[in-house]
CSV table of C-alpha atoms and ligand atoms in Angstrom, one decimal:
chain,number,residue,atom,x,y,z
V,290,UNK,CA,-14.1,11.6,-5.8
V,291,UNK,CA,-12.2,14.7,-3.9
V,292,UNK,CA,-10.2,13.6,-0.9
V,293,UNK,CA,-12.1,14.7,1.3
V,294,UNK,CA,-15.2,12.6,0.2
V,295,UNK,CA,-12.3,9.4,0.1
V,296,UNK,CA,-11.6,10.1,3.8
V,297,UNK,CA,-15.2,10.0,4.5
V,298,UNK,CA,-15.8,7.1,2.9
V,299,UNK,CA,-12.6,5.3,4.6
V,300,UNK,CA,-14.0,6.5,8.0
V,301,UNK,CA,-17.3,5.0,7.2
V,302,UNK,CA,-15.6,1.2,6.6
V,303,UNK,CA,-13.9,1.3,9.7
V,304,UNK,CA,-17.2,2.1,11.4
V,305,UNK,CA,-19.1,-0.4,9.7
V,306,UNK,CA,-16.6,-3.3,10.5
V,307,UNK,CA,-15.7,-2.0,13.9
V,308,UNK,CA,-17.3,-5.1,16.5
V,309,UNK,CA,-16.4,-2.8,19.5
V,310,UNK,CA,-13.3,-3.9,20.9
V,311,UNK,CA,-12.1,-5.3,17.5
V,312,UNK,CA,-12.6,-4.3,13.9
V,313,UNK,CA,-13.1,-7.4,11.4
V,314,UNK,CA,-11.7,-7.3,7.7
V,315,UNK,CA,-14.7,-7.2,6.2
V,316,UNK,CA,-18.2,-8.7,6.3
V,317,UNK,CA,-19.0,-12.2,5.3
V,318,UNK,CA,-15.5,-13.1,3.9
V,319,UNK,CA,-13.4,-12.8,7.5
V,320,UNK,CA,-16.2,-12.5,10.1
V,321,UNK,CA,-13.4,-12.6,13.2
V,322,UNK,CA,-10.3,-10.2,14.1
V,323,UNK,CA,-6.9,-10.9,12.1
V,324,UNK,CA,-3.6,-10.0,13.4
V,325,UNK,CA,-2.0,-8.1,10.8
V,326,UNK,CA,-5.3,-6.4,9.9
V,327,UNK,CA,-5.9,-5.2,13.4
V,328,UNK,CA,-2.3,-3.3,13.6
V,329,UNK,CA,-2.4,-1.8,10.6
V,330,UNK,CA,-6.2,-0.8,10.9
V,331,UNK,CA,-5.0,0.8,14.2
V,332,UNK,CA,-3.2,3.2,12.2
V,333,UNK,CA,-5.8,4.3,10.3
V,334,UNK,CA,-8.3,4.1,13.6
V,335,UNK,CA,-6.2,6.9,14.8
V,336,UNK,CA,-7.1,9.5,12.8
V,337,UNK,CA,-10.1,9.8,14.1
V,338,UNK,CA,-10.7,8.2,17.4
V,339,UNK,CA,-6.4,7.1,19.2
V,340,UNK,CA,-8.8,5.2,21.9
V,341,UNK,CA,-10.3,3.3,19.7
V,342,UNK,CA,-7.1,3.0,17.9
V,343,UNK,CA,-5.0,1.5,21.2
V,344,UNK,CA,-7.9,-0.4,21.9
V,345,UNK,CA,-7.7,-2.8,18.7
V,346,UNK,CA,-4.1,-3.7,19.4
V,347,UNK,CA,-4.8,-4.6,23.3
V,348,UNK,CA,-7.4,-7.0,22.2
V,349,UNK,CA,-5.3,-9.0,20.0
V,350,UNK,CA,-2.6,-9.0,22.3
V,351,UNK,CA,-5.5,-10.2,25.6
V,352,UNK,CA,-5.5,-13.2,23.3
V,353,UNK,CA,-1.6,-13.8,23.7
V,354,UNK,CA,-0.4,-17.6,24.0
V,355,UNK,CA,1.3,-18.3,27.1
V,356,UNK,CA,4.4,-18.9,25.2
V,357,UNK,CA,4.5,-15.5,23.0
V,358,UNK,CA,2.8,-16.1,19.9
V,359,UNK,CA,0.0,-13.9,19.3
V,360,UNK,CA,-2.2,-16.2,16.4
V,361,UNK,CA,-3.2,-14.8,13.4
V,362,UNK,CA,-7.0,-15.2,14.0
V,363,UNK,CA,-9.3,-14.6,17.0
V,364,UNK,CA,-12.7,-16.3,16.8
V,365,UNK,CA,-14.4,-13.6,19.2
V,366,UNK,CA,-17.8,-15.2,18.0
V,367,UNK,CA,-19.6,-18.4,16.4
V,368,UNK,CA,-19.9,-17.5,12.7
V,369,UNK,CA,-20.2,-20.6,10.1
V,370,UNK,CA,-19.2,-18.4,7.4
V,371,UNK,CA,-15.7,-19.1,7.5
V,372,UNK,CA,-13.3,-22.1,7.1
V,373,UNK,CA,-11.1,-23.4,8.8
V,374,UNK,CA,-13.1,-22.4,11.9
V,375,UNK,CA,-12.1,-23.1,15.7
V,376,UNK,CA,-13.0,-26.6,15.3
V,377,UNK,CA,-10.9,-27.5,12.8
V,378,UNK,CA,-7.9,-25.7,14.7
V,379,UNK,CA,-8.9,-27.0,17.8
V,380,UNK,CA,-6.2,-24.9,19.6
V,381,UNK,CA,-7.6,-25.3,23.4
V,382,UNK,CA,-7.6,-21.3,24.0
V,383,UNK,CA,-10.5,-19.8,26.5
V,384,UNK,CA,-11.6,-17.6,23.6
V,385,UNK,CA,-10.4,-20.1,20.6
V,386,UNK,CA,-8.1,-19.0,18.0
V,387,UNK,CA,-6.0,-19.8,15.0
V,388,UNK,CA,-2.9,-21.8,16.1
V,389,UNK,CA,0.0,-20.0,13.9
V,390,UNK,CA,1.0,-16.2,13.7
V,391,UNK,CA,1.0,-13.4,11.0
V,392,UNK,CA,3.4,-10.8,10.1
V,393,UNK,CA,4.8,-9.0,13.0
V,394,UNK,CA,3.5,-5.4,12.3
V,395,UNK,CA,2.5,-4.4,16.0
V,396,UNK,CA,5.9,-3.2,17.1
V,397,UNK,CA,6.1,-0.7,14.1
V,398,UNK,CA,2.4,0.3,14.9
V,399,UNK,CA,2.9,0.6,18.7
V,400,UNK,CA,5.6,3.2,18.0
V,401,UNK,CA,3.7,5.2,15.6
V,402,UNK,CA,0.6,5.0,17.4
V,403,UNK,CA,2.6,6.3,20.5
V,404,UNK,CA,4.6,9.1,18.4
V,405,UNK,CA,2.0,10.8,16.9
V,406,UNK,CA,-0.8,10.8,20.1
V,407,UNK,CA,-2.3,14.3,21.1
V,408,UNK,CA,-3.0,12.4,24.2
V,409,UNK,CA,0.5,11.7,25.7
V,410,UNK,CA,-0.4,10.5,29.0
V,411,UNK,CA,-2.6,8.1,27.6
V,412,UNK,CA,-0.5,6.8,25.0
V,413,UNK,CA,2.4,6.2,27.5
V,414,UNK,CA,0.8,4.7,29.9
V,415,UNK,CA,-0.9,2.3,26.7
V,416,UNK,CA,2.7,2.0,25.0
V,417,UNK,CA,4.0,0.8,28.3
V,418,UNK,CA,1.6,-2.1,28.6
V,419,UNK,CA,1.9,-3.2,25.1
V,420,UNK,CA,5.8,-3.5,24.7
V,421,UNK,CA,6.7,-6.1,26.7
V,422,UNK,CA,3.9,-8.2,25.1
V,423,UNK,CA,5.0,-6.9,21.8
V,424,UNK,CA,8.7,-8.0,23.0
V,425,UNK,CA,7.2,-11.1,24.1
V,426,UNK,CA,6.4,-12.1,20.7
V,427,UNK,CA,9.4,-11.2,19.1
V,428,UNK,CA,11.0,-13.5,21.8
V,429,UNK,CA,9.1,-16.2,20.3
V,430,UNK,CA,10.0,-15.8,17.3
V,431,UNK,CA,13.7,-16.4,17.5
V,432,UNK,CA,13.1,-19.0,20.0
V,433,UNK,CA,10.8,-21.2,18.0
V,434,UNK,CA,11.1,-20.2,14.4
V,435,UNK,CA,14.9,-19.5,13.9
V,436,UNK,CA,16.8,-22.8,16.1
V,437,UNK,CA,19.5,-22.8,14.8
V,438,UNK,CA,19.8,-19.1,15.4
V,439,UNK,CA,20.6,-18.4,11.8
V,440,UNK,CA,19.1,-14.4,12.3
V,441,UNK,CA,16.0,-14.8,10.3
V,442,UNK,CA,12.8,-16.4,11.3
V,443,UNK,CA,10.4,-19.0,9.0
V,444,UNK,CA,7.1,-19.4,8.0
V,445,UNK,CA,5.4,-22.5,8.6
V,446,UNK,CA,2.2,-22.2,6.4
V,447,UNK,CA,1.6,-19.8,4.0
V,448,UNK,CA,-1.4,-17.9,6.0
V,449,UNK,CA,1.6,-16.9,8.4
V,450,UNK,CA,3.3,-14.5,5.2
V,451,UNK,CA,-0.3,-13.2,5.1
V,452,UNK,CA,0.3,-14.2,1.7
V,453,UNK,CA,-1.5,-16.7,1.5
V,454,UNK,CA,-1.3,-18.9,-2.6
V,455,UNK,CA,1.8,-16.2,-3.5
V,456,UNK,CA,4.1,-18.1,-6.6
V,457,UNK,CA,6.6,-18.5,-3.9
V,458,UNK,CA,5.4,-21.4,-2.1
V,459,UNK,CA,4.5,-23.4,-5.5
V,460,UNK,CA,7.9,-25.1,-4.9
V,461,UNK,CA,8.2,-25.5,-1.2
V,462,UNK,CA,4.7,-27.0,-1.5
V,463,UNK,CA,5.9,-30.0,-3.4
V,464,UNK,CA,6.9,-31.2,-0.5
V,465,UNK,CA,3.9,-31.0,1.5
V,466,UNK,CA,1.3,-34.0,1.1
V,467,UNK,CA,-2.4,-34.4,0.8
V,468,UNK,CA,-2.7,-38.1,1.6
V,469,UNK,CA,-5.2,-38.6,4.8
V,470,UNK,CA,-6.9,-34.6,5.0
V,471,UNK,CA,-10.8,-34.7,6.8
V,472,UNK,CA,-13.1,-34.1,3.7
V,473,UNK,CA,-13.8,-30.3,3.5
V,474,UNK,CA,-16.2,-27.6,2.4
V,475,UNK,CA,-14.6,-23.9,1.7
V,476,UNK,CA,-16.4,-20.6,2.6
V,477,UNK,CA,-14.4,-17.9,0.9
V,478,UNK,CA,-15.1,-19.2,-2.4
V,479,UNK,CA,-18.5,-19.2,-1.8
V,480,UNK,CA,-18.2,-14.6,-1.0
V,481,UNK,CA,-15.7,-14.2,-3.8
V,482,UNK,CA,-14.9,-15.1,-7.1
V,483,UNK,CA,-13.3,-18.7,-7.4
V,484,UNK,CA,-11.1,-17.7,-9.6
V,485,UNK,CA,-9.5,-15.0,-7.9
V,486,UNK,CA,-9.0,-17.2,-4.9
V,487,UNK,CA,-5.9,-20.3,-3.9
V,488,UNK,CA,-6.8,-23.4,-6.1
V,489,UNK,CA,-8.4,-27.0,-4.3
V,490,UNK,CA,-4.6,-28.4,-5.1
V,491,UNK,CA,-2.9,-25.4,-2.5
V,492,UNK,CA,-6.2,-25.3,-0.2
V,493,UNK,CA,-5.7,-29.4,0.9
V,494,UNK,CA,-1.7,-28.8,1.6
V,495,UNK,CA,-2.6,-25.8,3.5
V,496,UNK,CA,-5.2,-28.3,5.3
V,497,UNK,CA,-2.7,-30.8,5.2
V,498,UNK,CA,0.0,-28.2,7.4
V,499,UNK,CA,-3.2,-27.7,10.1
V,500,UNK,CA,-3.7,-31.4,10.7
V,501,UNK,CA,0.0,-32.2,11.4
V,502,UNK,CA,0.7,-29.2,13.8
V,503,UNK,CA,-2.8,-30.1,15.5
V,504,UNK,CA,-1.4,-33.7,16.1
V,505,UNK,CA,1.6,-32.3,17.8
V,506,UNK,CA,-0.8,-30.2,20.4
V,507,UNK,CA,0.1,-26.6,18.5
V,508,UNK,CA,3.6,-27.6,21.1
V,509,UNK,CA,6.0,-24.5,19.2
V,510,UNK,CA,9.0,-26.3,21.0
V,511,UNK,CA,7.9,-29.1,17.8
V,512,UNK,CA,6.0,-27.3,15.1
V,513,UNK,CA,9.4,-25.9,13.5
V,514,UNK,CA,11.5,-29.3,13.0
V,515,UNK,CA,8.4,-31.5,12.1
V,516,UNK,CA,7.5,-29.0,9.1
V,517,UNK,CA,7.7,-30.2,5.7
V,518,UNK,CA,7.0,-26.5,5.1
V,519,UNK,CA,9.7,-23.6,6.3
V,520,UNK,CA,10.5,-21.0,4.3
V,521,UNK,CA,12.5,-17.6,5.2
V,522,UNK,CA,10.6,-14.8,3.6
V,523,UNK,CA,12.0,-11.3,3.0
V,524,UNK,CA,9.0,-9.3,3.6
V,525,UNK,CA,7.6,-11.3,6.5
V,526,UNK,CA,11.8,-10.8,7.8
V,527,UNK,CA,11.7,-7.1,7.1
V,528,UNK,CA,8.8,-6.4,9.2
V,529,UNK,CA,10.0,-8.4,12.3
V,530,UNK,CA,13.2,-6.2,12.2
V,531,UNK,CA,11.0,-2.9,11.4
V,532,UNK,CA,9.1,-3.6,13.8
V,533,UNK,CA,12.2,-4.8,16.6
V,534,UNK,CA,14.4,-1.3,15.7
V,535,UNK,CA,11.1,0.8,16.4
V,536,UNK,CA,10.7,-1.2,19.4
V,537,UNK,CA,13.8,-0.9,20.5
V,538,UNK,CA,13.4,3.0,20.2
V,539,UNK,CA,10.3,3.5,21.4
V,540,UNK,CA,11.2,1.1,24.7
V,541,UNK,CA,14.6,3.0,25.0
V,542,UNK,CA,12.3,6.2,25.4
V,543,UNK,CA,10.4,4.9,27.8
V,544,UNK,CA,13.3,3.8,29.9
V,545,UNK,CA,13.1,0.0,29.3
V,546,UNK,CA,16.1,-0.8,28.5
V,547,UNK,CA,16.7,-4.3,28.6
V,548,UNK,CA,14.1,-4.6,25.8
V,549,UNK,CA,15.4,-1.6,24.1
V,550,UNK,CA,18.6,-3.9,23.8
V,551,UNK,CA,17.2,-7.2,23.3
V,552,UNK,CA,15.1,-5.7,20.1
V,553,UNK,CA,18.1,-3.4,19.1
V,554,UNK,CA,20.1,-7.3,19.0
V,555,UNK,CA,17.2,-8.7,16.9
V,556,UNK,CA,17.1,-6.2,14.7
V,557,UNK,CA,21.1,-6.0,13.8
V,558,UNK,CA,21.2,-9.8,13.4
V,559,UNK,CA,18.2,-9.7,11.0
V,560,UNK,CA,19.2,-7.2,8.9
V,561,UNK,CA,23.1,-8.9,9.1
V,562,UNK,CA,21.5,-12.0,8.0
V,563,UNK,CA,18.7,-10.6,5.5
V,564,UNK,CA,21.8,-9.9,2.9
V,565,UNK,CA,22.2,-13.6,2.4
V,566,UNK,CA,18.7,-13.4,0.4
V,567,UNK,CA,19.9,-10.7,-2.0
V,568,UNK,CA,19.8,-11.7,-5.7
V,569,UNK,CA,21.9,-9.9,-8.0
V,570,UNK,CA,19.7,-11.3,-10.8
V,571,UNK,CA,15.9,-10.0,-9.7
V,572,UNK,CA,17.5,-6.7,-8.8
V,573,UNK,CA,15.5,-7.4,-4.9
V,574,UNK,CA,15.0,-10.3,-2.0
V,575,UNK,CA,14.1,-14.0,-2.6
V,576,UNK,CA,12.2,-16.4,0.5
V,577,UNK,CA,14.7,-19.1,1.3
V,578,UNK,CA,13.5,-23.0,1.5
V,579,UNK,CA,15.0,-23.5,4.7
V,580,UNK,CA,13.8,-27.8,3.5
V,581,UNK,CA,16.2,-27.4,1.4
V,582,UNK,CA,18.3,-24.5,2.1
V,583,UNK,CA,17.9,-22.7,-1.5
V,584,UNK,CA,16.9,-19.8,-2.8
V,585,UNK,CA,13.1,-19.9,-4.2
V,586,UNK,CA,13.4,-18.5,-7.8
V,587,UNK,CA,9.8,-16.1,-7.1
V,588,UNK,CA,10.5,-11.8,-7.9
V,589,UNK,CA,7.0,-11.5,-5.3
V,590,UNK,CA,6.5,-8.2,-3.8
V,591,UNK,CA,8.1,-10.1,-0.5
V,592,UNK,CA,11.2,-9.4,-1.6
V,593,UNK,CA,10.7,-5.9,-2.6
V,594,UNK,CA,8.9,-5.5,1.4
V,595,UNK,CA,12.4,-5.0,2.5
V,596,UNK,CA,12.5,-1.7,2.0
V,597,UNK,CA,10.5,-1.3,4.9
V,598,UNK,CA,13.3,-2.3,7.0
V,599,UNK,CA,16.5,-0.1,7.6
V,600,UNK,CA,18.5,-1.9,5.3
V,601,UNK,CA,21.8,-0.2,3.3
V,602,UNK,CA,21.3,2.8,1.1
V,603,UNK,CA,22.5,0.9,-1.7
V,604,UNK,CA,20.1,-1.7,-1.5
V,605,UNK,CA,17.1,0.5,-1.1
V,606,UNK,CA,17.9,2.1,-4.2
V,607,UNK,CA,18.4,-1.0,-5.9
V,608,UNK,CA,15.1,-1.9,-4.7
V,609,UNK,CA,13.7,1.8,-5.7
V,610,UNK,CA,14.9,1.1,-9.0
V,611,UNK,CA,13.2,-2.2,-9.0
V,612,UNK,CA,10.0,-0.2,-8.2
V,613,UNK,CA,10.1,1.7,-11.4
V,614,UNK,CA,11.1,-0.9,-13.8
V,615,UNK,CA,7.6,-2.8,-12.6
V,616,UNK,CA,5.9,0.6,-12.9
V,617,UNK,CA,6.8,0.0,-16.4
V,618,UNK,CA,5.1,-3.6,-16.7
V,619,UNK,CA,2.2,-2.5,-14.8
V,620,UNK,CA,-0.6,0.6,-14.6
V,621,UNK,CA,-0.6,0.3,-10.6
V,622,UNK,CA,2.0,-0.3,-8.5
V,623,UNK,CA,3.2,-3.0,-7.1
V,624,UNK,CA,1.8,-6.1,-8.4
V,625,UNK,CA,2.3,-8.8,-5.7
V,626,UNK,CA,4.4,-10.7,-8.9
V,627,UNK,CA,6.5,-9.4,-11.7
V,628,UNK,CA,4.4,-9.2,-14.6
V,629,UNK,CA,7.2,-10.7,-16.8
V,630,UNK,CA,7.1,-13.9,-15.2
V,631,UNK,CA,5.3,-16.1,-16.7
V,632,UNK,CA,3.3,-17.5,-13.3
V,633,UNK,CA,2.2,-14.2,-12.9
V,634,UNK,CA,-1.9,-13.8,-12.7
V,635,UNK,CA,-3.1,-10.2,-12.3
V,636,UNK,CA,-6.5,-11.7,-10.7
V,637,UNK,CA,-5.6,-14.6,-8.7
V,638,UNK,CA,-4.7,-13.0,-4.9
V,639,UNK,CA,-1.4,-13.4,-4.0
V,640,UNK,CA,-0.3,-14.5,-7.8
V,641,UNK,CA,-0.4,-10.9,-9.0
V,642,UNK,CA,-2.6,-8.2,-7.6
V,643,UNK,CA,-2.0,-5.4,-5.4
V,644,UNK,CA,-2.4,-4.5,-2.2
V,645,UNK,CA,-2.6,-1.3,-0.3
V,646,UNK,CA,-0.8,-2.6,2.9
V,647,UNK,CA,1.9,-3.7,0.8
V,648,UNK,CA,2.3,-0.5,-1.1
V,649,UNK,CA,2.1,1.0,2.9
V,650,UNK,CA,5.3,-0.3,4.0
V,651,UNK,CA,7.1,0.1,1.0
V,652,UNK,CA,6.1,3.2,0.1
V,653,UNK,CA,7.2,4.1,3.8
V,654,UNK,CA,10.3,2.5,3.8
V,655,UNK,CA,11.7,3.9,0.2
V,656,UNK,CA,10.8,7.1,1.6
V,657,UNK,CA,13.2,6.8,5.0
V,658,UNK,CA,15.3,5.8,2.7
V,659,UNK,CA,15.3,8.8,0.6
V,660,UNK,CA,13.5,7.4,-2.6
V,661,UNK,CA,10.8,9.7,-2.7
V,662,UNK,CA,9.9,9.5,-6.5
V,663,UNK,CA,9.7,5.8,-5.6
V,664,UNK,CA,7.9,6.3,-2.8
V,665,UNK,CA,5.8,8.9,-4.5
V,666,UNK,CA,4.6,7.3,-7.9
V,667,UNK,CA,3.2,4.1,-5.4
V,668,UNK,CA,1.3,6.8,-2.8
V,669,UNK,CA,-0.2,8.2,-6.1
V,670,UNK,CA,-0.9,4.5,-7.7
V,671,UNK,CA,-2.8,3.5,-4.6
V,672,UNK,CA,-5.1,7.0,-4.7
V,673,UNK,CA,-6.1,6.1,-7.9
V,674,UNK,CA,-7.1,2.9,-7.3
V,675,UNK,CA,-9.4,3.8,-4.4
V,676,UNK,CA,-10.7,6.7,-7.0
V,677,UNK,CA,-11.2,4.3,-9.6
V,678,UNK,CA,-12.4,1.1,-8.1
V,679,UNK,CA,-13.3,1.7,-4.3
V,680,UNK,CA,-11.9,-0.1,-1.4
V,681,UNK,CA,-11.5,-3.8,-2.1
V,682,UNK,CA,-9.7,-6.1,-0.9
V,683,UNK,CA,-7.1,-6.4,-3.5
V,684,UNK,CA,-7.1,-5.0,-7.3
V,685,UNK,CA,-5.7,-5.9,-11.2
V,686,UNK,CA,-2.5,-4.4,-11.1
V,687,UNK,CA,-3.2,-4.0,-15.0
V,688,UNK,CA,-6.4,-2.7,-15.0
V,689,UNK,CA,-7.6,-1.4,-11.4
V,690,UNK,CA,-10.4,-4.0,-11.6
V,691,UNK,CA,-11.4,-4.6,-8.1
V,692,UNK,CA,-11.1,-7.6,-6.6
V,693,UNK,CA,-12.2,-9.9,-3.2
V,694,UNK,CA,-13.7,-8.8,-0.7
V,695,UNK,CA,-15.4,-5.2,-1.0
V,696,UNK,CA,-15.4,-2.4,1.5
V,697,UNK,CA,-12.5,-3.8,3.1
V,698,UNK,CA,-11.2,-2.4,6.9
V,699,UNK,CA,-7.2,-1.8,6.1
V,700,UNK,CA,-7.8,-0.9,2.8
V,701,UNK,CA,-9.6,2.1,4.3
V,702,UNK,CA,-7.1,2.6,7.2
V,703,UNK,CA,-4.3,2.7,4.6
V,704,UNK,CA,-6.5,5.3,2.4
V,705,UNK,CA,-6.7,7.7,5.9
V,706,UNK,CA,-2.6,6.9,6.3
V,707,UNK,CA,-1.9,8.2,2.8
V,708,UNK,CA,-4.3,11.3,2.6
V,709,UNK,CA,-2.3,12.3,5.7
V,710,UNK,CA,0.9,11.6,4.3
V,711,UNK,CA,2.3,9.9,7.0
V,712,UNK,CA,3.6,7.4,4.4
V,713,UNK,CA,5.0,9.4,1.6
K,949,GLC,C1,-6.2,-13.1,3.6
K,949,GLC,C2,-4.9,-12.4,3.4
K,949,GLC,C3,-4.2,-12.1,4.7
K,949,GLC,C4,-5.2,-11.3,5.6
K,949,GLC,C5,-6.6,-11.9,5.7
K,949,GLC,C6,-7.6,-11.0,6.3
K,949,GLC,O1,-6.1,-14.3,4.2
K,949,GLC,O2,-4.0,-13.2,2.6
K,949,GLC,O3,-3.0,-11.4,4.6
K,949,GLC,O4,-4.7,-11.1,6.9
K,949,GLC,O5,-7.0,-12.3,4.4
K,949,GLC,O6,-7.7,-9.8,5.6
């Protein structure tokens, strides 16, 4: 395939999955809008309709809570397809949705949306709409998920990472139980292959997680402290802060400057704090059981997503460096575990595989950082696996294999990022 025809085909899959005022990740597998998707689809929506690109962000954010949090699923329609549908959450929202969040992309995507418009009235007068919504959020955030005002905010499931089964939570989850979970059917097991999907053992505790913060009424005020589950996680950390600094630019520019200094205070805190999850012995970041207060001993591409964030020279290289020495373990970069740990599973989602958003914000943040080779060998790595194997949802970092879902939205967005080298 020449680019050109892998441009064409990206376009295409956005097309196809595009519902109108939201695009869904694919077909059959995730029949509603997700967060994360949505913001990063956005980017590649705007290489070919900025609109259309605005537009996907202002409908996740119509579906705002009252109290910040923008969830990490909106079920715009009825589709039996999926589980844990709007039932199960039972969340009380006009237009239901999930009741946790996602990885906190928008802010970084709202900025580059807005810097690279042709249409400049439009996009400030869109910008200027979304950024106290955006700030709104990141409000939230150290409000409900960081109380004791540590700098850092925590996961309380697993879906909220966006990384859903990774090796990381294997130890946190022995504290979560099963006992008493309504008997269940899955869906995505049923689209995809079961053995490239979470186990029945992680799929009741992530159950398990739903049913407790349902019977404390989704109230954030409670959710945190009542967790068995809590865990600081680099990546998800990084992109907060990302996301706050390019606030905090992009409202400074617009001449709002109390949230250009609210997000500037987020941001220096984080990245202050984010040094306490360095580990001399992985070479990168570790997630933090904030259960128990340790370190979770898991080298997961979450702790190499801190590049993504402005972090010190010395540890981007350190985590450039880290970059290479998995190149050598693996034919495509980066594989969402090290492949010399022995949990490591090159077809199991999180457990292994790659992902293009993933190698997106790295590859984006080595490359601020001034590790292009890095930055260069993972742009290339992700090329090939589109020329290869298509755009699935996730591939075998060993051998390209596709994997999950097939023609899959921000797979194709990423694809229409990198060909315009926005990234790298
Ligand atoms: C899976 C992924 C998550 C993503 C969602 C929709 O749950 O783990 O990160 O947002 O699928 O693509």
């Amino acid at each position: 395939m020449t680019d050109p025809d892998l441009a064409a085909q990206a376009v295409a899959i956005l097309r196809e999955n595009d519902r109108g005022s939201y695009t869904v990740p694919t077909k059959g597998l995730y029949p509603f809008q997700w967060n994360w998707d949505s913001c990063l689809t956005a980017l590649g929506q705007r290489h070919v309709d900025e609109a259309r690109a605005w537009t996907e962000i202002e409908t996740l954010f119509a579906h705002q809570w009252p109290d910040g949090m923008v969830p990490h699923i909106v079920f715009h329609e009825r589709d039996d397809g999926y589980f844990p549908g709007p039932d199960v959450w039972a969340t009380g929202r006009p237009v239901p949705t999930s009741g946790i969040t996602q990885p906190p992309v928008a802010g970084f995507a709202v900025k580059r949306l807005w810097e690279g418009a042709a249409d400049r009235a439009a996009a400030e007068d869109r910008a200027r709409a979304l950024v106290p919504k955006v700030a709104a959020w990141h409000r939230w955030f150290f409000a409900c998920r960081d109380p004791g005002a540590e700098g850092l905010v925590a996961v309380l499931h697993p879906w909220e990472a966006g990384r859903d089964n990774a090796v990381d939570w294997d130890a946190p989850f022995e504290g979560v139980p099963t006992e008493g979970i309504a008997p269940y059917t899955r869906r995505d097991t049923q689209h995809a292959d079961p053995a490239h999907r979470p186990t029945k053992a992680q799929y009741d505790r992530y159950l398990w997680l739903v049913e407790r913060f349902r019977g404390l009424g989704w109230d954030n005020a409670r959710l945190h402290d009542a967790s068995p589950f809590k865990v600081v996680d680099p990546g998800f950390n990084a992109i907060l802060i990302r996301s706050a600094a390019d606030l905090a630019a992009l409202a400074a520019a617009l001449g709002m400057d109390a949230i250009a200094a609210e997000n500037r205070g987020h941001a220096a805190r984080g990245l202050a704090a984010l040094e306490g999850l360095w580990s001399d012995a992985h070479g990168q970041y570790l997630c933090r059981d904030r259960a128990t207060g340790g370190l979770i001993d898991s080298a997961s591409s979450g702790g190499i997503l801190p590049a993504f964030a402005p972090i010190p020279p010395a540890r981007a290289a350190a985590l450039a460096a880290r970059v290479e020495a998995l190149g050598g373990r693996a034919r495509y970069l980066v594989p969402s575990q090290d492949p010399a740990d022995p949990r490591f599973d090159p077809r199991r989602y999180w457990r292994g595989p790659v992902w293009l958003v993933v190698n997106y914000m790295i590859a984006d943040g080595l490359m601020r950082a001034g590790q292009g080779a890095a930055a260069a060998r993972i742009t290339a790595d992700s090329l090939d696996l589109i020329r290869a194997s298509g755009f699935a949802e996730y591939y075998d970092p060993l051998d390209g294999a596709p994997l999950g879902g097939g023609r899959f939205t921000w797979t194709a967005a990423m694809v229409l990022e990198f060909l315009a080298g926005d990234a790298a």
